[in-house]
Amino acid sequence: MKPVPAVTLWWVLLLVPRLGATRTGSPEEASFYYGTFPLGFSWGVGSSAFQTEGAWDQDGKGASIWDAFTHSGKGKVLGDETADVACDGYYKVQEDILLLRELHVNHYRFSLSWPRILPTGIRADQVNQEGIKFYSDFIDALLGNNVTPIVTLYHWDLPQLLQVEYGGWQNISMTKYFTDYANLCFEVFGDRVKHWVTFSDPRKMAEKGYETGHHAPGLKLHGTGLYKAAHHIIKAHAQAWHSYHHTWRSKQQGLVGISLNCDWGEPVDISNPKDVEAAERYLQFCLGWFANPIYAGDYPQVMKEHIGRKSAEQGLDVSRLPEFSLQEKSYIKGTSDFLGLGHFTTRYITAKNYPSRQGPSYQNDRDLIELVDPNWPDLGSTWLYSVPWGFRRLLNFAQTQYGDPPMYVMENGASQKLHSTHLCDKWRIQYLKGYINEMLKAIKDGAHIKGYTSWSLLDKFEWENGYSDRYGFYYVKFNNRNKPRYPKASVHYYKKIITANGFPNPREVKSWYFKALETCSINNQMLAAEPLLSHMQMATEIVVPTVCTLCVLIAALLLMLLLQRQR
Ligand SMILES: *[C@@H]1O[C@H](CO)[C@@H](O)[C@H](O)[C@H]1NC(C)=O
């Protein structure tokens, strides 16, 4: 997941006096809403292939850009970690399905690894039947356990060969290769999979992969690369949707959508029109960038204006933001059966004019600054503050902006930082409770939210942060070869929310909290005893063979002595 541009201490300090007067505690915070979700509301957890599977070169899988990126030398990922093994999820299907059952989830959202299915990325080259079999068995196992699969086609792990030979998402030919891949997936899994997500958080992928270079493929094409990549991703999404619509929908009766991540942007000073505009701009550059073409047929007006004006000032003939032709606009408009949303935190936004001569960049194009309130509880990741009320506002915003679409929350969750072995994750429980409650309020406001995916099932590889950010309901002991999973307290709490389909009454909700914390202290002891257990395991793996070998040697020696004597 994510770092947003660093919020400097300077701005944090600046914000305190400005906020102090008007904004101590929002009205939403004060009133917890007891009630339940609509019947049939789908509860789930999520993950992605590259972050969990491991087995990076097994059973015919090709390399992805993330394999190449993590293998390409020092300094790309914290601690130079790779995801070669990650959670070893490829070999732990049965074990992880038991975890899903323990959580009582209705759905599991996961992604397919494109190069596991198509090693070169291109369907005409080679289809890896072992890859197809792996996912096919996995889908069967989920359904056999009453867990609905929500399947993401692309969660950032582009086949490396497509990067090397075509320049990845810089190249329009990706739309064809992606559509071929999507069609294959519809063909082989679509009899059982009814919820498809084409792209997961494409904004982050474009921004970090093609603007800052913090993610694979590590390109720094400031102010141009990300807009081009996004342009091709939007077209690829639309093509995949049309393919499904024309070829598969009548037989398979499924849904195809996209999942877009965005934090909420709140104006620092709601009485200042410049701040209000800047906050709107923040949301349009974040969510509208992808959602507006898909729901309204074109990029948000404010993006076209800002990037167009800055491009002109920078001496360019055409805007750095590509244009859709009229034909493309109508082709792209309406290509989502639901809106998937990912959401983690909130920012205060204030306007700031960046001079065009500083050169092209996404940052400068937006003309704004992101701030945080130091009173917000901060969680593991440096950028992640718990601000539940922002979630409701984002959901309401999406509802009104995009014509009241059916929505699925595809990612929402909180991380815990480095070396913390705590299974008693009180802070995650607070986050879950607050955010899910604000989602419930958004539903009462009228938003059509069909399901919620908490992020994520397991602690896993967190991109440039390696294994330092732990988002899981289950703690994974990565330094143990077996990658054992341990339930955190939040497992217990989330299960209660799911079983009750919401928050029935204060007494019960309070009792969940205490019960959750009871279970985790026992599990903590298990985890603490684990080094001892792994020593015992070492004993069986090293000591036993050594002793046996010695026995054989001694026996041989005795035999030799015996034979010598007999001579
Ligand atoms: C796209 O890929 C083709 C084939 O490799 C290449 O000829 C073309 O120059 C590429 N276009 C861009 C914009 O990189």
Coordinates of C-alpha atoms and ligand atoms in Angstrom, one line a residue:
M1 CA 0.0 0.0 0.0
K2 CA 0.8 3.4 -0.1
P3 CA 2.7 6.4 1.1
V4 CA 1.1 9.7 0.0
P5 CA 3.7 12.5 -0.4
A6 CA 5.2 13.1 3.0
V7 CA 3.3 15.5 5.2
T8 CA 6.0 17.6 6.9
L9 CA 6.0 18.4 10.5
W10 CA 6.1 22.1 9.5
W11 CA 2.6 21.8 8.0
V12 CA 1.4 19.7 10.9
L13 CA 2.4 22.5 13.3
L14 CA 0.9 25.1 11.1
L15 CA -2.3 23.3 11.1
V16 CA -2.9 23.1 14.8
P17 CA -3.8 26.7 15.5
R18 CA -5.9 27.0 12.3
L19 CA -7.9 23.9 13.2
G20 CA -8.2 24.5 16.9
A21 CA -11.0 27.0 16.9
T22 CA -13.4 25.3 14.5
R23 CA -12.8 21.6 14.4
T24 CA -12.5 19.9 17.7
G25 CA -14.3 16.7 17.1
S26 CA -16.7 16.3 14.3
P27 CA -20.4 15.6 14.9
E28 CA -20.1 12.1 13.4
E29 CA -17.5 11.1 15.9
A30 CA -19.7 11.9 18.8
S31 CA -22.6 9.7 17.8
F32 CA -22.0 6.0 17.3
Y33 CA -24.8 4.5 15.3
Y34 CA -26.2 1.2 16.6
G35 CA -28.0 -0.7 13.9
T36 CA -27.5 -3.4 11.3
F37 CA -26.6 -3.6 7.6
P38 CA -29.1 -4.5 4.9
L39 CA -29.9 -8.2 4.5
G40 CA -27.4 -9.8 2.1
F41 CA -24.6 -7.4 2.8
S42 CA -21.4 -9.1 1.9
W43 CA -18.5 -9.1 4.4
G44 CA -15.0 -10.1 3.3
V45 CA -11.3 -9.7 3.5
G46 CA -8.8 -9.2 0.7
S47 CA -5.3 -9.7 -0.5
S48 CA -3.3 -9.7 -3.7
A49 CA -1.2 -12.3 -5.5
F50 CA 2.2 -10.7 -5.4
Q51 CA 2.0 -9.8 -1.8
T52 CA 1.1 -13.3 -0.5
E53 CA 1.7 -16.1 -3.0
G54 CA 5.4 -16.5 -3.2
A55 CA 6.4 -19.4 -5.5
W56 CA 7.6 -16.7 -7.8
D57 CA 9.2 -19.0 -10.4
Q58 CA 7.3 -22.2 -9.7
D59 CA 5.2 -24.4 -12.0
G60 CA 5.8 -22.4 -15.1
K61 CA 5.1 -18.9 -13.8
G62 CA 6.8 -16.1 -15.6
A63 CA 8.5 -13.1 -13.9
S64 CA 6.5 -10.0 -13.2
I65 CA 7.8 -6.4 -13.0
W66 CA 7.7 -6.7 -9.3
D67 CA 9.9 -9.8 -9.3
A68 CA 12.3 -7.9 -11.5
F69 CA 12.1 -4.8 -9.3
T70 CA 12.7 -6.6 -6.0
H71 CA 15.6 -8.6 -7.6
S72 CA 17.2 -5.6 -9.1
G73 CA 19.5 -4.6 -6.3
K74 CA 19.8 -2.5 -3.2
G75 CA 17.5 0.2 -2.0
K76 CA 14.3 -0.5 -3.9
V77 CA 12.5 -2.1 -0.9
L78 CA 13.1 -1.6 2.8
G79 CA 15.6 -4.2 4.0
D80 CA 16.0 -5.3 0.4
E81 CA 13.2 -7.8 0.9
T82 CA 11.7 -9.8 -1.9
A83 CA 8.3 -11.6 -2.2
D84 CA 9.9 -14.8 -3.5
V85 CA 8.3 -16.6 -0.7
A86 CA 6.1 -13.9 1.0
C87 CA 3.3 -15.8 2.9
D88 CA 3.9 -19.0 1.0
G89 CA 0.3 -18.7 0.1
Y90 CA 0.7 -20.7 -3.1
Y91 CA 1.3 -23.8 -0.9
K92 CA -1.1 -22.9 1.9
V93 CA -4.4 -22.8 0.2
Q94 CA -6.2 -25.2 2.6
E95 CA -4.7 -23.5 5.6
D96 CA -5.8 -20.1 4.5
I97 CA -9.3 -21.2 3.6
L98 CA -9.6 -22.4 7.2
L99 CA -8.8 -18.9 8.3
L100 CA -11.5 -17.5 6.0
R101 CA -13.9 -19.9 7.6
E102 CA -12.8 -18.9 11.1
L103 CA -13.5 -15.3 10.2
H104 CA -17.0 -16.2 8.9
V105 CA -16.6 -14.0 5.8
N106 CA -19.0 -14.1 2.9
H107 CA -16.4 -13.2 0.3
Y108 CA -12.7 -13.3 -0.3
R109 CA -11.1 -10.8 -2.7
F110 CA -7.8 -11.9 -4.2
S111 CA -5.9 -11.2 -7.4
L112 CA -4.7 -13.5 -10.2
S113 CA -1.0 -13.3 -11.2
W114 CA -1.0 -12.5 -14.9
P115 CA 2.4 -14.1 -15.5
R116 CA 1.4 -17.2 -13.6
I117 CA -1.3 -17.7 -16.2
L118 CA 0.5 -16.2 -19.2
P119 CA 4.3 -16.4 -18.6
T120 CA 5.2 -13.9 -21.3
G121 CA 2.0 -11.9 -20.8
I122 CA 0.8 -12.7 -24.3
R123 CA -2.0 -15.3 -24.7
A124 CA -0.9 -16.3 -28.2
D125 CA 2.6 -17.2 -26.9
Q126 CA 1.8 -19.7 -24.2
V127 CA -0.9 -20.5 -21.7
N128 CA 0.4 -22.0 -18.4
Q129 CA -2.1 -24.8 -17.6
E130 CA -0.6 -25.3 -14.1
G131 CA -1.3 -21.7 -13.3
I132 CA -4.9 -22.0 -14.4
K133 CA -5.3 -25.2 -12.4
F134 CA -4.0 -23.5 -9.3
Y135 CA -6.6 -20.7 -9.4
S136 CA -9.3 -23.0 -10.6
D137 CA -8.8 -25.4 -7.6
F138 CA -8.6 -22.4 -5.3
I139 CA -11.9 -21.0 -6.6
D140 CA -13.5 -24.4 -6.2
A141 CA -12.1 -24.7 -2.6
L142 CA -13.6 -21.2 -1.8
L143 CA -17.0 -22.1 -3.2
G144 CA -16.9 -25.4 -1.4
N145 CA -16.5 -23.5 1.8
N146 CA -19.3 -21.0 1.0
V147 CA -16.9 -18.2 0.3
T148 CA -17.7 -16.1 -2.8
P149 CA -14.6 -15.2 -4.8
I150 CA -14.1 -11.6 -5.8
V151 CA -11.3 -11.7 -8.4
T152 CA -9.0 -9.0 -9.4
L153 CA -7.3 -9.3 -12.7
Y154 CA -4.5 -6.8 -12.2
H155 CA -3.0 -5.9 -8.9
W156 CA 0.3 -4.4 -10.2
D157 CA 2.2 -7.5 -11.3
L158 CA 2.6 -6.9 -15.0
P159 CA 4.5 -9.7 -16.8
Q160 CA 8.1 -8.5 -17.0
L161 CA 8.4 -9.3 -20.7
L162 CA 5.7 -6.8 -21.5
Q163 CA 7.7 -4.2 -19.7
V164 CA 10.9 -5.0 -21.4
E165 CA 9.6 -5.3 -25.0
Y166 CA 6.8 -2.7 -25.0
G167 CA 7.5 -0.3 -22.1
G168 CA 4.6 -1.6 -20.1
W169 CA 1.6 0.7 -19.6
Q170 CA 3.4 3.4 -21.6
N171 CA 2.4 1.4 -24.7
I172 CA -1.1 1.3 -26.1
S173 CA -0.6 -2.4 -27.0
M174 CA -1.1 -3.3 -23.3
T175 CA -4.8 -2.8 -23.8
K176 CA -5.0 -5.6 -26.3
Y177 CA -2.8 -8.0 -24.2
F178 CA -4.8 -7.2 -21.1
T179 CA -8.1 -7.8 -22.9
D180 CA -6.8 -11.2 -24.2
Y181 CA -5.8 -12.1 -20.7
A182 CA -9.1 -11.0 -19.2
N183 CA -11.0 -13.0 -21.8
L184 CA -9.0 -16.1 -21.0
C185 CA -9.9 -15.6 -17.3
F186 CA -13.6 -15.1 -18.1
E187 CA -13.5 -18.2 -20.2
V188 CA -11.9 -20.5 -17.7
F189 CA -13.1 -19.1 -14.3
G190 CA -16.2 -17.2 -15.3
D191 CA -18.6 -20.2 -14.8
R192 CA -17.8 -19.8 -11.0
V193 CA -16.6 -16.2 -10.6
K194 CA -19.3 -13.6 -10.7
H195 CA -17.5 -10.6 -9.4
W196 CA -14.5 -9.3 -11.4
V197 CA -12.3 -6.3 -10.7
T198 CA -10.2 -5.3 -13.7
F199 CA -7.7 -3.0 -11.9
S200 CA -6.9 -2.5 -8.3
D201 CA -5.9 1.0 -7.3
P202 CA -4.5 2.0 -10.8
R203 CA -3.8 5.5 -9.5
K204 CA -1.1 4.4 -7.1
M205 CA 0.3 2.1 -9.7
A206 CA 0.6 4.9 -12.2
E207 CA 1.9 7.4 -9.7
K208 CA 4.5 5.2 -8.1
G209 CA 5.4 3.2 -11.1
Y210 CA 5.7 6.0 -13.6
E211 CA 6.1 9.3 -11.7
T212 CA 8.1 8.7 -8.5
G213 CA 9.6 5.4 -9.4
H214 CA 9.0 4.0 -5.9
H215 CA 7.2 1.0 -7.4
A216 CA 7.9 -1.3 -10.3
P217 CA 8.7 -0.6 -13.1
G218 CA 10.5 2.3 -11.2
L219 CA 10.2 4.9 -13.9
K220 CA 10.4 8.7 -13.1
L221 CA 8.7 10.3 -16.1
H222 CA 7.5 13.3 -14.1
G223 CA 4.2 14.7 -15.1
T224 CA 3.8 12.6 -18.2
G225 CA 4.3 8.9 -17.6
L226 CA 1.5 8.5 -15.1
Y227 CA -1.1 10.2 -17.3
K228 CA -0.2 8.1 -20.2
A229 CA -0.2 4.8 -18.2
A230 CA -3.6 5.8 -16.7
H231 CA -4.9 6.6 -20.1
H232 CA -4.1 3.1 -21.4
I233 CA -5.4 1.5 -18.2
I234 CA -8.7 3.2 -18.6
K235 CA -9.0 2.0 -22.2
A236 CA -7.9 -1.5 -21.2
H237 CA -10.6 -1.6 -18.4
A238 CA -13.2 -0.5 -20.9
Q239 CA -12.2 -3.1 -23.5
A240 CA -12.3 -5.9 -20.9
W241 CA -15.7 -4.7 -19.7
H242 CA -17.0 -4.7 -23.3
S243 CA -15.6 -8.1 -24.0
Y244 CA -17.4 -9.5 -21.0
H245 CA -20.6 -7.6 -21.9
H246 CA -20.7 -9.0 -25.4
T247 CA -19.2 -12.5 -25.0
W248 CA -19.8 -13.7 -21.5
R249 CA -22.5 -11.8 -19.7
S250 CA -25.5 -13.6 -21.1
K251 CA -24.0 -17.0 -20.1
Q252 CA -22.2 -16.1 -16.9
Q253 CA -24.4 -13.4 -15.4
G254 CA -21.5 -11.7 -13.6
L255 CA -20.4 -8.2 -12.8
V256 CA -17.2 -6.4 -13.9
G257 CA -16.0 -3.2 -12.2
I258 CA -12.9 -1.4 -11.2
S259 CA -11.5 -0.6 -7.8
L260 CA -10.2 2.9 -7.1
N261 CA -8.4 4.0 -3.9
C262 CA -8.8 7.5 -2.6
D263 CA -8.4 9.2 0.8
W264 CA -10.9 11.8 1.7
G265 CA -9.8 15.5 1.2
E266 CA -11.4 18.0 3.6
P267 CA -10.9 21.7 3.1
V268 CA -8.8 23.1 5.9
D269 CA -11.1 26.2 6.1
I270 CA -14.6 25.4 4.9
S271 CA -15.4 29.2 4.8
N272 CA -12.5 29.8 2.3
P273 CA -13.6 29.1 -1.3
K274 CA -9.9 28.5 -2.3
D275 CA -9.6 25.6 0.2
V276 CA -13.0 24.2 -0.8
E277 CA -11.9 24.2 -4.5
A278 CA -8.5 22.7 -3.6
A279 CA -10.2 19.8 -1.7
E280 CA -12.5 19.2 -4.7
R281 CA -9.5 19.3 -6.9
Y282 CA -7.7 16.7 -4.6
L283 CA -10.7 14.3 -5.0
Q284 CA -10.9 14.8 -8.8
F285 CA -7.2 14.2 -9.3
C286 CA -7.5 11.1 -7.1
L287 CA -10.9 9.4 -7.7
G288 CA -12.2 11.4 -10.6
W289 CA -9.2 10.8 -12.8
F290 CA -10.4 7.2 -13.3
A291 CA -14.1 7.3 -12.2
N292 CA -15.1 10.3 -14.3
P293 CA -14.1 8.8 -17.7
I294 CA -15.9 5.6 -16.6
Y295 CA -19.0 7.2 -15.3
A296 CA -19.2 10.4 -17.3
G297 CA -17.1 9.8 -20.4
D298 CA -14.1 12.1 -19.8
Y299 CA -11.5 13.3 -17.4
P300 CA -12.7 15.8 -14.8
Q301 CA -12.8 19.3 -16.2
V302 CA -10.5 20.6 -13.4
M303 CA -7.8 18.1 -14.4
K304 CA -8.0 19.1 -18.1
E305 CA -7.8 22.8 -17.1
H306 CA -5.0 22.6 -14.7
I307 CA -2.8 20.2 -16.6
G308 CA -3.6 22.0 -19.9
R309 CA -2.7 25.4 -18.5
K310 CA 0.6 24.2 -16.9
S311 CA 1.6 22.3 -20.0
A312 CA 1.2 25.5 -22.1
E313 CA 3.2 27.5 -19.6
Q314 CA 5.9 24.8 -19.8
G315 CA 6.1 25.4 -23.6
L316 CA 4.3 22.3 -24.7
D317 CA 2.0 22.2 -27.7
V318 CA -0.4 19.7 -26.3
S319 CA -1.5 18.9 -22.8
R320 CA 0.4 16.3 -20.8
L321 CA -3.0 14.8 -20.0
P322 CA -3.9 12.8 -23.1
E323 CA -7.4 13.3 -24.7
F324 CA -10.0 10.7 -25.5
S325 CA -11.6 10.9 -28.9
L326 CA -15.4 11.3 -29.1
Q327 CA -15.7 7.7 -30.0
E328 CA -13.5 6.6 -27.1
K329 CA -15.5 8.7 -24.7
S330 CA -18.8 7.0 -25.5
Y331 CA -17.0 3.6 -25.6
I332 CA -15.6 4.1 -22.1
K333 CA -18.6 5.7 -20.5
G334 CA -20.7 3.3 -18.5
T335 CA -18.2 0.5 -18.4
S336 CA -18.5 -0.5 -14.7
D337 CA -21.2 -2.7 -13.2
F338 CA -20.2 -1.5 -9.7
L339 CA -17.8 1.0 -8.3
G340 CA -15.1 -0.6 -6.1
L341 CA -13.6 1.8 -3.6
G342 CA -10.4 1.5 -1.5
H343 CA -10.1 3.9 1.4
F344 CA -7.7 4.2 4.3
T345 CA -7.4 7.8 5.7
T346 CA -8.1 11.5 5.4
R347 CA -6.2 14.7 4.6
Y348 CA -6.9 18.3 5.2
I349 CA -6.4 20.2 2.0
T350 CA -5.3 23.8 1.4
A351 CA -4.6 25.6 -1.9
K352 CA -1.1 26.4 -3.0
N353 CA 0.0 27.6 -6.4
Y354 CA 3.1 25.8 -7.7
P355 CA 5.0 27.8 -10.4
S356 CA 5.0 26.0 -13.7
R357 CA 8.7 26.6 -14.2
Q358 CA 9.4 24.0 -11.5
G359 CA 8.7 21.5 -14.2
P360 CA 6.0 19.0 -14.9
S361 CA 4.8 16.8 -12.0
Y362 CA 1.6 15.4 -10.7
Q363 CA 2.2 17.2 -7.4
N364 CA 2.5 20.6 -9.1
D365 CA -0.4 20.0 -11.4
R366 CA -2.8 19.7 -8.4
D367 CA -1.8 23.1 -6.8
L368 CA -2.6 22.0 -3.2
I369 CA -1.0 20.8 0.0
E370 CA -2.1 17.9 2.1
L371 CA -2.1 18.3 5.9
V372 CA -2.9 16.1 8.9
D373 CA -4.3 16.9 12.3
P374 CA -1.8 15.8 14.9
N375 CA -4.7 14.8 17.2
W376 CA -5.7 12.1 14.8
P377 CA -4.6 8.7 16.1
D378 CA -1.7 7.5 13.8
L379 CA -1.2 3.9 13.0
G380 CA 1.7 1.8 11.8
S381 CA 2.3 3.4 8.4
T382 CA 3.5 7.0 8.5
W383 CA 0.7 8.2 6.3
L384 CA -2.1 6.4 8.0
Y385 CA -4.3 8.3 10.5
S386 CA -7.6 6.9 11.8
V387 CA -10.3 9.4 10.7
P388 CA -13.5 7.4 10.4
W389 CA -15.8 10.4 9.4
G390 CA -13.8 10.9 6.2
F391 CA -15.0 7.5 5.0
R392 CA -18.6 8.5 5.2
R393 CA -17.9 11.7 3.3
L394 CA -16.0 9.8 0.5
L395 CA -18.9 7.3 0.2
N396 CA -21.4 10.1 0.0
F397 CA -19.2 12.0 -2.5
A398 CA -18.9 8.9 -4.8
Q399 CA -22.7 8.3 -4.5
T400 CA -23.6 11.8 -5.7
Q401 CA -20.7 12.2 -8.2
Y402 CA -21.3 9.0 -10.2
G403 CA -25.0 8.7 -10.2
D404 CA -25.7 6.5 -7.2
P405 CA -23.8 3.4 -8.4
P406 CA -23.8 0.1 -6.6
M407 CA -20.6 0.2 -4.6
Y408 CA -18.3 -2.3 -3.0
V409 CA -15.6 -1.3 -0.5
M410 CA -12.7 -3.2 -1.8
E411 CA -10.0 -2.1 0.7
N412 CA -10.1 -0.6 4.1
G413 CA -7.8 -1.4 7.0
A414 CA -5.0 -0.4 9.3
S415 CA -1.4 -1.4 9.7
Q416 CA 0.9 -2.1 12.6
K417 CA 4.6 -1.2 12.5
L418 CA 7.9 -3.1 12.5
H419 CA 8.8 -5.7 15.1
S420 CA 5.6 -5.5 16.9
T421 CA 4.5 -9.0 17.7
H422 CA 1.3 -7.9 19.4
L423 CA -1.7 -9.9 18.6
C424 CA -3.8 -7.7 20.9
D425 CA -4.4 -5.1 18.2
K426 CA -6.8 -2.8 20.1
W427 CA -6.0 0.0 17.6
R428 CA -7.2 -2.1 14.7
I429 CA -10.4 -2.9 16.5
Q430 CA -11.0 0.8 17.1
Y431 CA -10.3 1.5 13.4
L432 CA -12.6 -1.3 12.2
K433 CA -15.4 -0.2 14.6
G434 CA -15.2 3.4 13.6
Y435 CA -14.8 3.0 9.9
I436 CA -17.5 0.3 9.6
N437 CA -19.9 2.4 11.6
E438 CA -19.3 5.4 9.3
M439 CA -20.1 3.1 6.3
L440 CA -23.3 2.1 8.1
K441 CA -24.2 5.8 8.3
A442 CA -23.4 6.3 4.6
I443 CA -25.9 3.5 3.9
K444 CA -28.5 5.2 6.0
D445 CA -27.7 8.4 4.0
G446 CA -28.7 6.4 0.9
A447 CA -25.5 5.0 -0.5
H448 CA -25.9 1.7 -2.2
I449 CA -23.0 -0.2 -0.6
K450 CA -23.2 -3.9 -1.3
G451 CA -20.2 -5.2 0.5
Y452 CA -17.1 -4.5 2.5
T453 CA -13.7 -5.9 2.2
S454 CA -11.3 -5.5 5.1
W455 CA -7.6 -5.2 4.2
S456 CA -6.2 -7.7 4.7
L457 CA -6.4 -11.4 5.6
L458 CA -2.7 -11.8 6.3
D459 CA 0.3 -9.7 7.1
K460 CA 2.1 -9.7 3.7
F461 CA 4.7 -8.0 1.5
E462 CA 3.9 -4.3 1.5
W463 CA 5.7 -3.2 -1.7
E464 CA 8.5 -0.7 -1.0
N465 CA 8.0 -1.2 2.8
G466 CA 8.8 -4.9 2.6
Y467 CA 7.4 -6.8 5.6
S468 CA 7.4 -3.8 8.0
D469 CA 3.8 -2.8 7.7
R470 CA 1.4 -5.4 9.0
Y471 CA -2.2 -5.1 7.8
G472 CA -3.3 -8.7 8.5
F473 CA -6.0 -10.0 10.7
Y474 CA -3.5 -12.9 11.0
Y475 CA 0.0 -12.3 12.1
V476 CA 2.5 -14.1 9.9
K477 CA 5.9 -15.0 11.4
F478 CA 8.0 -14.3 8.3
N479 CA 11.3 -15.3 9.8
N480 CA 10.0 -18.8 10.3
R481 CA 10.4 -21.0 7.2
N482 CA 6.8 -22.4 7.7
K483 CA 5.3 -18.9 7.8
P484 CA 2.9 -19.8 10.5
R485 CA -0.3 -17.6 11.0
Y486 CA -1.6 -16.4 14.3
P487 CA -5.0 -14.7 14.8
K488 CA -5.0 -11.2 16.2
A489 CA -7.7 -10.0 18.5
S490 CA -9.4 -8.2 15.6
V491 CA -10.2 -11.6 14.1
H492 CA -12.6 -12.2 16.9
Y493 CA -14.0 -8.7 16.8
Y494 CA -14.6 -8.6 13.0
K495 CA -16.2 -12.1 13.2
K496 CA -18.7 -10.7 15.7
I497 CA -19.6 -7.7 13.5
I498 CA -20.1 -10.2 10.6
T499 CA -22.2 -12.5 12.6
A500 CA -24.4 -9.7 14.0
N501 CA -24.4 -8.0 10.5
G502 CA -23.6 -4.7 12.3
F503 CA -23.7 -3.3 15.7
P504 CA -26.8 -4.5 17.6
N505 CA -26.5 -2.6 20.9
P506 CA -23.9 -1.0 23.2
R507 CA -23.8 -3.8 25.7
E508 CA -23.1 -6.5 23.2
V509 CA -20.6 -4.5 21.2
K510 CA -18.7 -3.7 24.4
S511 CA -18.6 -7.4 25.3
W512 CA -17.1 -8.2 21.9
Y513 CA -14.2 -6.0 22.7
F514 CA -13.4 -7.6 26.0
K515 CA -13.7 -11.1 24.7
A516 CA -11.5 -10.3 21.7
L517 CA -8.8 -9.1 24.1
E518 CA -9.1 -12.2 26.2
T519 CA -8.4 -14.5 23.3
C520 CA -5.4 -12.6 22.1
S521 CA -3.5 -12.8 25.3
I522 CA -3.6 -16.6 25.0
N523 CA -2.4 -16.4 21.4
N524 CA 0.3 -14.0 22.4
Q525 CA 1.7 -16.6 24.7
M526 CA 1.7 -19.2 21.9
L527 CA 3.6 -16.8 19.7
A528 CA 6.1 -16.1 22.5
A529 CA 6.6 -19.9 22.9
E530 CA 7.2 -20.2 19.2
P531 CA 11.0 -19.8 19.2
L532 CA 11.1 -22.7 21.6
L533 CA 9.0 -24.8 19.3
S534 CA 11.2 -23.9 16.3
H535 CA 14.2 -25.0 18.4
M536 CA 12.5 -28.3 18.9
Q537 CA 11.9 -28.4 15.2
M538 CA 15.6 -27.7 14.6
A539 CA 16.4 -30.6 17.0
T540 CA 14.4 -33.0 14.8
E541 CA 15.9 -31.6 11.6
I542 CA 19.5 -31.4 12.5
V543 CA 20.2 -33.3 15.7
V544 CA 18.4 -36.5 14.7
P545 CA 20.2 -37.0 11.4
T546 CA 23.6 -36.1 13.0
V547 CA 23.1 -38.7 15.8
C548 CA 22.0 -41.3 13.2
T549 CA 25.1 -40.6 11.1
L550 CA 27.3 -40.9 14.2
C551 CA 25.7 -44.2 15.1
V552 CA 26.3 -45.6 11.7
L553 CA 30.0 -44.5 11.8
I554 CA 30.5 -46.0 15.2
A555 CA 28.9 -49.2 14.1
A556 CA 31.2 -49.3 11.1
L557 CA 34.2 -48.7 13.3
L558 CA 33.3 -51.5 15.7
L559 CA 32.7 -53.8 12.8
M560 CA 36.2 -53.0 11.4
L561 CA 37.8 -53.6 14.8
L562 CA 35.9 -56.9 15.1
L563 CA 37.1 -58.0 11.6
Q564 CA 40.7 -57.0 12.4
R565 CA 40.6 -59.1 15.6
Q566 CA 39.3 -62.1 13.8
R567 CA 42.3 -62.0 11.4
Ligands
LIG1 C1 5.0 0.0 -28.3 O1 5.6 -1.3 -28.6 C2 5.9 -1.4 -30.0 C3 6.4 -2.8 -30.2 O2 7.5 -3.1 -29.4 C4 7.0 -0.4 -30.4 O3 7.3 -0.5 -31.7 C5 6.5 1.0 -30.0 O4 7.5 2.0 -30.3 C6 6.0 1.1 -28.6 N1 5.4 2.4 -28.3 C7 5.8 3.1 -27.3 C8 5.1 4.4 -27.2 O5 6.7 2.8 -26.5

